[in-house]
PDB file of N, CA and C in Angstrom:
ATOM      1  N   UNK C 243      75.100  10.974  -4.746  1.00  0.00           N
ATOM      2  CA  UNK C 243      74.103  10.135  -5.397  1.00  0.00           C
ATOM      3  C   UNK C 243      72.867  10.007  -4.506  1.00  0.00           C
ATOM      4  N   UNK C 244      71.917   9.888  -5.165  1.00  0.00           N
ATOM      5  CA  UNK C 244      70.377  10.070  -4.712  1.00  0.00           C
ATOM      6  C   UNK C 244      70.307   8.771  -3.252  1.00  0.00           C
ATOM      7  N   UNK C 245      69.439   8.207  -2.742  1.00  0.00           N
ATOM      8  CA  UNK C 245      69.014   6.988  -1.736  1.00  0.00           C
ATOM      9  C   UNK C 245      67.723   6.768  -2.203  1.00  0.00           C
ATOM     10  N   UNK C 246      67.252   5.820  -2.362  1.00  0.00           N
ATOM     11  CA  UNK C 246      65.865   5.384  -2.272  1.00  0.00           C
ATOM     12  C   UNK C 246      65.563   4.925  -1.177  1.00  0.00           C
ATOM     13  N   UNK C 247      64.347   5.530  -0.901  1.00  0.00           N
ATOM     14  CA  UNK C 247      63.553   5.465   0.415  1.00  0.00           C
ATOM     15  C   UNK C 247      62.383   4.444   0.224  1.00  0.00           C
ATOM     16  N   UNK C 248      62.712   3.471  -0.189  1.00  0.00           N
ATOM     17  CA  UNK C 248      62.416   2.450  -0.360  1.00  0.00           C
ATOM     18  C   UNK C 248      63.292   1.111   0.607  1.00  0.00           C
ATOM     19  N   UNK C 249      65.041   1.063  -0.533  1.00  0.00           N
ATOM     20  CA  UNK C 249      65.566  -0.206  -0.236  1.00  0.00           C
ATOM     21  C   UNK C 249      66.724   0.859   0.375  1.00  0.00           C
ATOM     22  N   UNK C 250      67.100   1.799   0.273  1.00  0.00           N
ATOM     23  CA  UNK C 250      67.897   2.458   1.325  1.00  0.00           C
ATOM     24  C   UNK C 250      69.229   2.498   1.208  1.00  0.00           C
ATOM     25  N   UNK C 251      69.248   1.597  -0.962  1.00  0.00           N
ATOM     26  CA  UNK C 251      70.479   1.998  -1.353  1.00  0.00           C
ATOM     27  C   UNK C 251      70.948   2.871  -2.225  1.00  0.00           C
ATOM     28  N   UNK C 252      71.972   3.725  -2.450  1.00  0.00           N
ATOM     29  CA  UNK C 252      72.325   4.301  -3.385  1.00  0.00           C
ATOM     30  C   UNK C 252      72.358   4.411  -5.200  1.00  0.00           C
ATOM     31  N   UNK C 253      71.580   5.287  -5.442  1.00  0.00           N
ATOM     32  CA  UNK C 253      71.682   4.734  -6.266  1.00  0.00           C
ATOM     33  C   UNK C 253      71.962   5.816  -7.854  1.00  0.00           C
ATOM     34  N   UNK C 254      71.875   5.511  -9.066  1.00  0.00           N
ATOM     35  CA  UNK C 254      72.321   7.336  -9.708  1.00  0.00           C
ATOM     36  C   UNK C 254      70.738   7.916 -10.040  1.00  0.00           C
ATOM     37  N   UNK C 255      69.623   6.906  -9.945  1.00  0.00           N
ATOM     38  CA  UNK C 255      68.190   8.173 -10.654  1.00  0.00           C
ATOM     39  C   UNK C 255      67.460   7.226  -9.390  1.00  0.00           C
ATOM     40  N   UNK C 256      66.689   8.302  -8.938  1.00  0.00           N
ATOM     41  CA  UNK C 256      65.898   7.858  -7.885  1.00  0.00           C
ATOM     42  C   UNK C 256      64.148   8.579  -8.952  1.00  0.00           C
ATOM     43  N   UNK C 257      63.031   7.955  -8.783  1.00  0.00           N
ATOM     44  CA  UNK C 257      62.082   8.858  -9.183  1.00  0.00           C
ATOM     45  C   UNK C 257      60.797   8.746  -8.047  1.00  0.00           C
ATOM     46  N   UNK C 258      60.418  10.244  -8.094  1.00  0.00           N
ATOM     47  CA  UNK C 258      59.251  10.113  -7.240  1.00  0.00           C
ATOM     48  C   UNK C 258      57.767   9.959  -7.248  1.00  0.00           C
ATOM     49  N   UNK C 259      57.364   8.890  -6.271  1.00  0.00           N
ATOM     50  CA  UNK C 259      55.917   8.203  -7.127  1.00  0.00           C
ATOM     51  C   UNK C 259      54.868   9.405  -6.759  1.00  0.00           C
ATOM     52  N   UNK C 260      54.007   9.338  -7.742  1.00  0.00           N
ATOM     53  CA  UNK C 260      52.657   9.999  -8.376  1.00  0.00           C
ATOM     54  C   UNK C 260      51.783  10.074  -6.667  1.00  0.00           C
ATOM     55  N   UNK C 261      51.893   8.701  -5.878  1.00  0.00           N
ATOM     56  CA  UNK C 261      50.584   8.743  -4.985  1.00  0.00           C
ATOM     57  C   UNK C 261      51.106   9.119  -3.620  1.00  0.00           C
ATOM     58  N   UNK C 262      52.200   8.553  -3.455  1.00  0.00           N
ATOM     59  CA  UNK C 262      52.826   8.721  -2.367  1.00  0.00           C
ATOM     60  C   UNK C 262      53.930   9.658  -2.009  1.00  0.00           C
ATOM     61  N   UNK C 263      54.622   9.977  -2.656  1.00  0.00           N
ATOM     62  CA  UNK C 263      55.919  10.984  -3.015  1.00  0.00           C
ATOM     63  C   UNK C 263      57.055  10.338  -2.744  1.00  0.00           C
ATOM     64  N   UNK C 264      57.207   8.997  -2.178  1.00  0.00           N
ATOM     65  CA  UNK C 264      58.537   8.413  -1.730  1.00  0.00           C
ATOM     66  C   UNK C 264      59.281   8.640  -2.723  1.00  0.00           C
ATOM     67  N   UNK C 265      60.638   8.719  -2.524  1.00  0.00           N
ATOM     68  CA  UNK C 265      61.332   8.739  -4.268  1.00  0.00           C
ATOM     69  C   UNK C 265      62.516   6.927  -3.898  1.00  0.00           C
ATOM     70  N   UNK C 266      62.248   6.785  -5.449  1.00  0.00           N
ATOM     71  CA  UNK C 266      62.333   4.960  -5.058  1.00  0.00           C
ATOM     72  C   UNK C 266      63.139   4.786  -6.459  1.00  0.00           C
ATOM     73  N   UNK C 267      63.540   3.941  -6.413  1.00  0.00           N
ATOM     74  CA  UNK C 267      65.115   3.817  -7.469  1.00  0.00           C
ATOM     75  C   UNK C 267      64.278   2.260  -8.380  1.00  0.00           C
ATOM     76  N   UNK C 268      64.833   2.342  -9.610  1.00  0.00           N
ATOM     77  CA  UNK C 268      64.051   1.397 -10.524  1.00  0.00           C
ATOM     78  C   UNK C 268      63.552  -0.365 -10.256  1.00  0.00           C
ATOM     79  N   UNK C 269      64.374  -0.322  -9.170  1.00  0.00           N
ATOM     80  CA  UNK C 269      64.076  -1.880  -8.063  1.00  0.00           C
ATOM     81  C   UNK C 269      63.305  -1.849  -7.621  1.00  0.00           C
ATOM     82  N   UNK C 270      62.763  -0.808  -6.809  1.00  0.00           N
ATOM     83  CA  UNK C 270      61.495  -1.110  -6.019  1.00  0.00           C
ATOM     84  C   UNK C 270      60.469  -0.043  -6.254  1.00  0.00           C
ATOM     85  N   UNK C 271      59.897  -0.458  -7.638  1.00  0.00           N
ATOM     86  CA  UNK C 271      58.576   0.548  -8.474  1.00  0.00           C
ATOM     87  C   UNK C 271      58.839   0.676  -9.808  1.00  0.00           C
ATOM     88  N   UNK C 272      58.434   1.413 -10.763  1.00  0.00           N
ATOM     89  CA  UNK C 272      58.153   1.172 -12.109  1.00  0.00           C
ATOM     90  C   UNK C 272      58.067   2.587 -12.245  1.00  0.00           C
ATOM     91  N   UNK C 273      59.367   3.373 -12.791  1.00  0.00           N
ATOM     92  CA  UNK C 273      59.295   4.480 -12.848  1.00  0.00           C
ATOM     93  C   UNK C 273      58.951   5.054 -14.089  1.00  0.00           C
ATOM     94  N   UNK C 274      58.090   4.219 -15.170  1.00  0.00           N
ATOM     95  CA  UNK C 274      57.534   4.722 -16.452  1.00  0.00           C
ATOM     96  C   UNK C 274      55.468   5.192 -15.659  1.00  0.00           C
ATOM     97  N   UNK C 275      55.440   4.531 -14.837  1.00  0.00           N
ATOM     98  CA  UNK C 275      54.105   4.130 -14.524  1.00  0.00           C
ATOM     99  C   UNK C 275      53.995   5.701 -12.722  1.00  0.00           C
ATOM    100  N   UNK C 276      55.673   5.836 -12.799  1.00  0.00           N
ATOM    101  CA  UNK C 276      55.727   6.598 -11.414  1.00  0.00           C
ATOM    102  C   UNK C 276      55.187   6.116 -10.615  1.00  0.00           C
ATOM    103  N   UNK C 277      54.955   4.766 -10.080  1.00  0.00           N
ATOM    104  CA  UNK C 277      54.410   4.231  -8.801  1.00  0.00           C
ATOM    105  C   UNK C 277      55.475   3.235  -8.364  1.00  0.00           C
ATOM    106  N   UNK C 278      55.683   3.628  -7.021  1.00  0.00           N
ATOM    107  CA  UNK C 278      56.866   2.673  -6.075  1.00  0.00           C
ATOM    108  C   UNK C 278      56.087   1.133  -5.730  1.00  0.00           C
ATOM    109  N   UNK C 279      56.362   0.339  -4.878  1.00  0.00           N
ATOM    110  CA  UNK C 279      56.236  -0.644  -4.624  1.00  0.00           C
ATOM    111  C   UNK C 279      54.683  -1.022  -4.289  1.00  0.00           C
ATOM    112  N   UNK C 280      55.040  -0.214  -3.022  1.00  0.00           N
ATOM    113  CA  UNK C 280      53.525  -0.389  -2.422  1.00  0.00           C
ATOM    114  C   UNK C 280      52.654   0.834  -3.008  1.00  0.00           C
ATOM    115  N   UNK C 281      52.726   1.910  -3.497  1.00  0.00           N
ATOM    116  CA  UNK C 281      51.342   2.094  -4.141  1.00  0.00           C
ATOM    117  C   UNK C 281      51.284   1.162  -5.414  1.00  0.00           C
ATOM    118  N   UNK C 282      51.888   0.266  -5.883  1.00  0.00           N
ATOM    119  CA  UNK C 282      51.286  -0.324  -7.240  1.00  0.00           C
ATOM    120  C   UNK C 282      50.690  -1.487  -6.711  1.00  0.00           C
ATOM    121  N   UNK C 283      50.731  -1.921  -4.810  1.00  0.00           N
ATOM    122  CA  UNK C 283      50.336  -2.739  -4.689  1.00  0.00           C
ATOM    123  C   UNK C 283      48.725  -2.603  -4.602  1.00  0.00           C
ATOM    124  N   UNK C 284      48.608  -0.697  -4.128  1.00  0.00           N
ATOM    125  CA  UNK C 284      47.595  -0.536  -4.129  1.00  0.00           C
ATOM    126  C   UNK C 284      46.467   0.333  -5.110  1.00  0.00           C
ATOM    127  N   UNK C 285      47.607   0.370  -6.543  1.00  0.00           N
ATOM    128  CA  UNK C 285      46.548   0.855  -7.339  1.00  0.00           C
ATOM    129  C   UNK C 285      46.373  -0.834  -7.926  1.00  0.00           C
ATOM    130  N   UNK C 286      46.698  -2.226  -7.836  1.00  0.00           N
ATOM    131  CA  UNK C 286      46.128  -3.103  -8.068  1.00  0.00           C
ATOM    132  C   UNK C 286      45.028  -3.386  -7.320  1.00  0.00           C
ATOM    133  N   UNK C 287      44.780  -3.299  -6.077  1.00  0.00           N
ATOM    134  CA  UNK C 287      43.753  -3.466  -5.195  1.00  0.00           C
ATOM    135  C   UNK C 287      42.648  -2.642  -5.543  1.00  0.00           C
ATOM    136  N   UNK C 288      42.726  -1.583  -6.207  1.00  0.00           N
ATOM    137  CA  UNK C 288      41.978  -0.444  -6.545  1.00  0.00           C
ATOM    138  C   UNK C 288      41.077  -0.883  -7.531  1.00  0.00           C
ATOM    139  N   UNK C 289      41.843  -1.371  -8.885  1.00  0.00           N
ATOM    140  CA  UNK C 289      41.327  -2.353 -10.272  1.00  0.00           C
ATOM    141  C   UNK C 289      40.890  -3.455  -9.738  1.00  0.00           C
ATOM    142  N   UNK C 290      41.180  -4.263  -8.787  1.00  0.00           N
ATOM    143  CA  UNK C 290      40.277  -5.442  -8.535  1.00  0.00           C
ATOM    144  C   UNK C 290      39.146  -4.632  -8.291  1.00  0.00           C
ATOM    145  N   UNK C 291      38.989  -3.531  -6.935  1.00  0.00           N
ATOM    146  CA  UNK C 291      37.899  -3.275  -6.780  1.00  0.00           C
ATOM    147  C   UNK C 291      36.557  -3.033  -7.583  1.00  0.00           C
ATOM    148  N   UNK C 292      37.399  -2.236  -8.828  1.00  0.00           N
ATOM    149  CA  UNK C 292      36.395  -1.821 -10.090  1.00  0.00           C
ATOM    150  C   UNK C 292      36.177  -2.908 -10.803  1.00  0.00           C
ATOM    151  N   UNK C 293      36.430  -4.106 -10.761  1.00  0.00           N
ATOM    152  CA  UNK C 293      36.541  -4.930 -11.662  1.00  0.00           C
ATOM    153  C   UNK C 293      35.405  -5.960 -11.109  1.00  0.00           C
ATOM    154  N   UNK C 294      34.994  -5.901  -9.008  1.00  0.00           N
ATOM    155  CA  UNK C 294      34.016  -6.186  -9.112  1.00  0.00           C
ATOM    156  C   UNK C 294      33.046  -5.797  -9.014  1.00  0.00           C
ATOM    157  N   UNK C 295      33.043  -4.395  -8.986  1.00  0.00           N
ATOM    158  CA  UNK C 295      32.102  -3.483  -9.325  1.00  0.00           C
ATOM    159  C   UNK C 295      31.101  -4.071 -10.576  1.00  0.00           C
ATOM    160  N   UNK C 296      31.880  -4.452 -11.731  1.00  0.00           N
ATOM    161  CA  UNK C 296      31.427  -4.285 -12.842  1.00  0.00           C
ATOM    162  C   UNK C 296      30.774  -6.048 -13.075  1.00  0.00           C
ATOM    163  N   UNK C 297      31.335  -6.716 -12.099  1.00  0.00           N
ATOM    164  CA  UNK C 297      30.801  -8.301 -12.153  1.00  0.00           C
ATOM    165  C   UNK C 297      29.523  -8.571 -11.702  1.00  0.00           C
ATOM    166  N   UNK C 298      29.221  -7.809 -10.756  1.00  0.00           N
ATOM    167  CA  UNK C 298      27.678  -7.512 -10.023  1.00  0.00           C
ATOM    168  C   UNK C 298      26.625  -7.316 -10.913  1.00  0.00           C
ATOM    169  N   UNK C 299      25.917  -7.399 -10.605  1.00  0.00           N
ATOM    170  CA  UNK C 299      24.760  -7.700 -11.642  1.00  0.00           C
ATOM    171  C   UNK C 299      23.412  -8.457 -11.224  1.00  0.00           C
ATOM    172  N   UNK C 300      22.012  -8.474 -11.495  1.00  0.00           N
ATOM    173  CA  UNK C 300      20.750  -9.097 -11.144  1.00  0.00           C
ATOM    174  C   UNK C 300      20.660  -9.927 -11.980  1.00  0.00           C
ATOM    175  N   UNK C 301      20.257 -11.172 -12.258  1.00  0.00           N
ATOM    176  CA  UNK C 301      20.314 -12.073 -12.614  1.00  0.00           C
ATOM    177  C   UNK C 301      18.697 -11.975 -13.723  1.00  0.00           C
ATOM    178  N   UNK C 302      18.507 -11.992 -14.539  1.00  0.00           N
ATOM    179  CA  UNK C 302      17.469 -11.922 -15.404  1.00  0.00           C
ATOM    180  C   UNK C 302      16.521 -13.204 -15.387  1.00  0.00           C
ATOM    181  N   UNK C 303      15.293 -12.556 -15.172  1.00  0.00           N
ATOM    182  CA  UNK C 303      14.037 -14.540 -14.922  1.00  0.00           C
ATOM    183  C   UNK C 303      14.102 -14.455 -16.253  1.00  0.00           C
ATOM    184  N   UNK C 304      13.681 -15.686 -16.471  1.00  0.00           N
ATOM    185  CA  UNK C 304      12.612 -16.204 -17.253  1.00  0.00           C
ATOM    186  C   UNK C 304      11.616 -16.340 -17.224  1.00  0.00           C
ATOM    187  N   UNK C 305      10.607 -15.495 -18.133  1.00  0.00           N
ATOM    188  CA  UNK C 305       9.766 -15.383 -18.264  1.00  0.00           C
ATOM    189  C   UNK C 305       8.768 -16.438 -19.406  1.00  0.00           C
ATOM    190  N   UNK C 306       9.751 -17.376 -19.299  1.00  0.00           N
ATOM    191  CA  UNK C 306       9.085 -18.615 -20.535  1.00  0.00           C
ATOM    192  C   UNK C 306       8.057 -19.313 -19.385  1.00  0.00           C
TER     193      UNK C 306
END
C-alpha cells in the first residue's frame, strides 16, 4: 500500500499534487482539485493576491 508523504501513513490511493508532486492521501489535500495541503495553502495566498490586485484603484474627483 501506497504512504503519503504528507502524514506518513498508509494508506490504499495516495494522489499526486499538480504544483508540488508530493503524493498525499485524501487527509491531507483535495484530490479532485490535485493540490496537497500546503500548496492549497498557497494557491489561496495566490487568489488573495489577485483579489487585491483588482481592489486598487484611483479614486475619482469631483468635478462639481
Amino acid at each position: 500500500m501506497p504512504i503519503c508523504a504528507i502524514c506518513g501513513e498508509e494508506v490504499e490511493l495516495v494522489t499526486k499534487c499538480k504544483m508540488c508532486g508530493e503524493k498525499f492521501c485524501s487527509d491531507c489535500g483535495d484530490p479532485d482539485e490535485k493540490l496537497c495541503i500546503y500548496c492549497m495553502d498557497d494557491d489561496d495566498d495566490w487568489v488573495d493576491k489577485e483579489d487585491w490586485d483588482e481592489d486598487v484603484g484611483v479614486e475619482e474627483e469631483d468635478e462639481g
